[in-house]
């Protein structure tokens, strides 16, 4: 039989490519940015395995084109770019990369939390521009972190890690889950409380989002929810941009309905809602939650192992439709 062929739609850490080369011939997209849709569709029929990222839409149209495909490995934990039910219906195994980026993303949430609460980026800007003239009792007054209530929306792997990392700050932790299920680790380790979404909005001083993007979580935060938050509260989003209605966020920040926002993700990446970038009470990062050397290498090797398994007809370690192998 001819050698199997794999296509990698973005440049990824070498460890992943090296693994793939042991099992197949590998082509890597030479371009730095996301692959245009028509290039992805044109490439799809020639490959047995594709390793892509969240900028590739893996839907029925793609699956129609990818006629020889035996597996698709997502280089991301979030998989809102994949139509998993459609893949399952067609018997196409697909996978993601949970676990390896948990700490990196949780750390990023903390970086945003501190940066926005203590106005780190604004203050850094003053230093760099040479506008700082003297120390001042009223300069750059921000919010306290220690002892404040941390509200986790979506207490899965990353939400749990984020809350556990905060142990030293003595923050009462409350959380809400779409499933309504209790998180035993948070309850045992931190005395955290599962609360209703409404209670979380009203009680939390810092709300950190860790929910996947689903039809139910799209615009989970809009004008009504911001109005119900404390005006001293901050929102942190390292999950998916569309969980927040970004125009409503800009309006809430302008009106002072909430104190600030730390964002790593956006509704229409790479653009930001009009007005967001002009606000001082936001810290905005270019979707770097998983951007540590260890996490990105871990994502590359896990995605590669998953794809290698799927090409052999075996169950991937972190498959999204494991029922195909039952
Ligand atoms: C993911 O994995 O879903 C992140 O958004 C990118 O690492």
XYZ file of C-alpha atoms and ligand atoms in Angstrom:
333
model
C 0.000 0.000 0.000
C 1.174 3.556 -0.738
C 2.457 5.578 2.197
C -0.263 7.425 4.055
C -0.359 11.186 3.618
C -0.920 13.776 6.330
C -1.543 17.484 5.988
C -0.816 19.934 8.816
C -2.706 23.165 8.196
C -0.461 25.437 10.310
C 3.150 25.401 11.399
C 3.273 23.683 14.792
C 6.125 22.752 17.179
C 8.576 20.330 15.579
C 7.969 17.533 18.085
C 4.545 16.924 16.538
C 5.797 16.881 12.961
C 8.631 14.489 13.885
C 6.114 12.055 15.346
C 3.882 12.251 12.280
C 6.804 11.658 9.900
C 7.312 8.248 11.506
C 3.907 7.100 10.292
C 3.240 8.978 7.059
C 4.415 11.495 4.493
C 3.708 14.900 5.933
C 2.995 18.207 4.210
C 2.874 21.316 6.347
C 1.159 24.457 5.125
C 3.987 26.862 4.330
C 2.010 29.966 5.213
C 2.131 31.582 8.611
C -1.516 32.539 8.952
C -4.700 30.488 8.838
C -5.284 28.534 5.671
C -7.953 30.100 3.465
C -11.087 27.991 3.230
C -10.671 27.277 -0.465
C -7.088 26.078 0.043
C -8.226 23.771 2.852
C -10.997 22.338 0.684
C -8.621 21.950 -2.261
C -6.038 20.109 -0.137
C -8.539 17.910 1.717
C -9.076 15.157 -0.933
C -5.361 14.302 -1.132
C -4.829 13.323 2.518
C -5.588 10.433 4.853
C -5.049 12.488 7.980
C -5.312 16.202 8.716
C -3.987 18.029 11.764
C -5.611 21.447 11.945
C -6.387 24.220 14.346
C -9.417 26.124 15.549
C -9.125 28.414 12.504
C -10.118 25.477 10.251
C -13.843 24.778 9.970
C -14.405 21.031 9.950
C -17.977 20.763 8.733
C -20.032 18.742 6.244
C -18.602 20.640 3.263
C -15.048 19.846 4.399
C -15.946 16.207 5.052
C -17.471 15.916 1.554
C -14.167 17.149 0.119
C -11.961 15.023 2.374
C -12.955 11.748 0.788
C -9.927 9.682 1.910
C -9.797 11.080 5.435
C -9.368 8.562 8.256
C -9.044 11.095 11.055
C -8.853 14.783 11.922
C -6.799 15.979 14.917
C -7.519 19.441 16.309
C -4.547 21.355 17.687
C -6.722 22.905 20.434
C -8.831 21.786 23.343
C -11.798 23.868 22.171
C -13.569 22.174 19.304
C -16.362 24.546 18.351
C -14.772 24.570 14.859
C -15.696 20.891 14.389
C -19.147 19.532 13.642
C -18.639 16.487 15.856
C -22.138 14.982 15.371
C -21.650 15.164 11.587
C -18.208 13.525 11.844
C -19.669 10.786 14.014
C -22.553 10.234 11.608
C -19.994 9.693 8.844
C -17.766 7.494 11.006
C -14.922 10.023 10.913
C -12.864 10.069 14.132
C -11.879 13.510 15.411
C -9.801 14.524 18.433
C -8.721 17.546 20.491
C -5.918 18.321 22.971
C -7.267 18.541 26.528
C -5.037 18.469 29.598
C -1.712 19.585 28.151
C -2.694 23.269 28.150
C -4.685 23.378 31.377
C -2.064 25.088 33.536
C -0.927 27.451 30.789
C -4.463 28.709 30.224
C -5.241 28.954 33.947
C -2.018 30.942 34.441
C -3.029 33.248 31.615
C -6.355 33.880 33.349
C -4.452 34.903 36.480
C -2.137 37.124 34.456
C -5.178 38.922 33.059
C -6.852 39.096 36.449
C -3.900 40.815 38.068
C -3.126 42.955 35.060
C -6.615 44.404 34.913
C -7.165 44.689 38.674
C -3.828 46.428 39.255
C -3.841 48.354 35.971
C -0.486 46.901 35.022
C -0.678 47.628 31.300
C -1.865 51.219 31.741
C 0.890 51.857 34.255
C 3.511 50.237 32.049
C 2.403 52.564 29.239
C 3.009 55.624 31.402
C 6.539 54.474 32.152
C 7.374 53.712 28.540
C 6.022 57.001 27.267
C 8.065 58.995 29.789
C 4.895 60.557 31.248
C 5.505 59.449 34.836
C 6.587 62.484 36.850
C 6.271 61.469 40.496
C 4.725 58.976 42.899
C 1.160 59.980 43.727
C -1.346 58.909 46.397
C -4.155 58.800 43.827
C -2.286 57.259 40.931
C -3.389 53.988 39.358
C -5.663 52.882 42.138
C -7.007 49.445 41.333
C -8.916 46.590 42.910
C -7.877 44.237 45.718
C -7.543 40.558 44.884
C -6.952 38.850 48.231
C -10.130 37.777 49.966
C -12.385 38.746 47.072
C -14.893 36.275 45.706
C -13.798 34.359 42.625
C -16.600 33.135 40.387
C -15.769 30.372 37.928
C -18.130 29.893 35.012
C -17.522 26.383 33.710
C -15.593 24.467 36.353
C -13.982 21.899 34.078
C -10.250 21.223 33.889
C -9.083 24.784 33.299
C -11.637 26.437 35.578
C -10.680 24.041 38.368
C -6.948 24.653 37.865
C -7.495 28.402 37.853
C -9.395 28.274 41.157
C -6.834 25.956 42.789
C -3.965 28.239 41.762
C -5.614 31.047 43.717
C -5.267 29.243 47.061
C -2.754 31.745 48.413
C -5.156 34.619 47.914
C -7.825 33.307 50.279
C -10.593 33.927 47.829
C -13.977 32.382 48.519
C -14.770 30.438 45.351
C -18.195 30.035 43.820
C -18.846 28.296 40.532
C -21.588 27.545 38.088
C -21.726 24.706 35.586
C -24.074 24.205 32.671
C -24.465 20.591 33.822
C -25.338 21.655 37.368
C -22.883 18.984 38.567
C -20.831 19.531 41.708
C -17.054 19.742 41.368
C -15.725 17.484 44.120
C -12.161 18.827 43.906
C -13.226 22.444 44.294
C -15.646 21.629 47.093
C -13.114 19.542 49.035
C -9.986 21.587 48.428
C -11.430 25.100 48.529
C -14.818 24.785 50.155
C -16.150 26.142 46.911
C -19.906 26.432 46.439
C -21.935 25.514 43.374
C -24.330 28.410 42.844
C -26.847 29.450 40.241
C -25.570 31.586 37.378
C -27.620 34.510 38.754
C -26.039 34.186 42.186
C -22.584 34.032 40.653
C -23.242 37.239 38.722
C -24.397 39.028 41.846
C -21.740 37.749 44.275
C -18.454 37.448 42.396
C -15.769 40.136 42.438
C -13.860 38.366 39.678
C -15.650 36.217 37.117
C -13.416 33.920 35.097
C -14.893 32.173 32.058
C -13.875 28.601 31.259
C -16.893 27.259 29.471
C -16.769 25.768 25.984
C -18.558 27.639 23.222
C -21.883 25.951 22.534
C -25.241 27.288 21.347
C -26.146 27.591 25.051
C -23.063 29.605 26.026
C -22.982 31.959 23.005
C -23.591 35.438 24.463
C -23.992 34.025 27.954
C -22.777 37.479 28.995
C -24.712 40.372 27.502
C -26.154 43.697 28.640
C -28.476 42.073 31.182
C -25.727 40.015 32.818
C -23.274 42.921 33.027
C -25.997 45.031 34.652
C -26.395 42.319 37.305
C -22.683 42.182 38.162
C -21.174 44.372 40.887
C -19.880 47.656 39.531
C -16.561 46.793 41.203
C -16.343 43.386 39.503
C -14.020 42.234 36.748
C -14.591 39.683 34.010
C -11.796 37.508 32.625
C -12.206 35.496 29.426
C -9.683 32.883 28.313
C -12.358 30.553 26.918
C -14.013 31.584 23.662
C -14.840 35.129 22.550
C -18.484 34.634 21.575
C -19.366 33.662 25.157
C -19.401 37.444 25.643
C -21.463 39.855 23.583
C -18.505 42.152 22.976
C -20.517 45.242 22.015
C -22.503 44.878 25.240
C -19.218 44.538 27.142
C -17.892 47.782 25.669
C -21.134 49.541 26.660
C -21.002 48.108 30.202
C -17.363 49.154 30.630
C -18.090 52.651 29.358
C -21.061 53.036 31.704
C -19.036 51.737 34.651
C -21.437 48.841 35.180
C -18.387 46.671 35.791
C -14.857 47.670 36.764
C -12.855 46.004 34.008
C -12.225 43.105 31.681
C -9.226 40.935 30.906
C -9.629 39.268 27.538
C -7.610 36.720 25.618
C -10.349 35.818 23.135
C -12.775 37.789 20.955
C -16.060 37.390 19.200
C -14.608 37.902 15.714
C -10.903 37.175 15.992
C -8.639 38.872 15.124
C -10.848 41.991 15.293
C -12.119 43.602 18.465
C -15.487 45.275 18.924
C -15.408 49.004 18.161
C -14.299 50.982 21.173
C -12.771 48.083 23.111
C -9.149 48.956 22.409
C -9.675 52.578 23.475
C -10.777 51.668 26.986
C -8.309 51.888 29.856
C -10.152 49.369 31.998
C -9.430 46.430 29.724
C -6.379 44.280 29.135
C -6.418 42.568 25.767
C -4.196 39.678 24.687
C -4.021 38.002 21.256
C -5.378 34.542 22.212
C -2.195 33.352 23.925
C -3.737 31.254 26.711
C -1.901 28.085 25.729
C 1.221 29.862 24.525
C 3.888 28.333 26.756
C 6.625 26.198 25.257
C 5.480 23.165 27.242
C 1.798 23.517 26.415
C 2.308 24.105 22.715
C 4.749 21.179 22.454
C 2.296 19.049 24.435
C -0.511 20.003 22.062
C 1.651 19.128 19.055
C 2.643 15.694 20.343
C -0.821 14.823 21.641
C -2.471 15.851 18.371
C 0.164 13.876 16.444
C -0.302 10.756 18.604
C -4.059 11.056 18.150
C -3.728 11.320 14.389
C -1.267 8.436 14.177
C -3.706 6.260 16.137
C -6.664 7.255 13.965
C -4.710 6.460 10.800
C -4.144 2.961 12.172
C -7.854 2.634 12.891
C -7.168 2.861 16.613
C -8.933 4.910 19.275
C -7.127 8.240 19.836
C -6.124 9.131 23.415
C -8.380 12.159 23.477
C -11.004 11.517 20.856
C -14.213 13.484 20.559
C -16.247 10.572 19.225
C -14.808 7.551 21.087
C -18.074 5.694 20.491
C -16.834 5.020 16.961
C -14.374 2.527 18.472
C -16.762 0.721 20.805
C -7.644 25.930 22.661
O -6.841 25.005 22.748
O -8.850 25.754 22.542
C -7.089 27.325 22.742
O -8.006 28.294 22.502
C -5.850 27.484 21.901
O -4.863 26.809 22.564
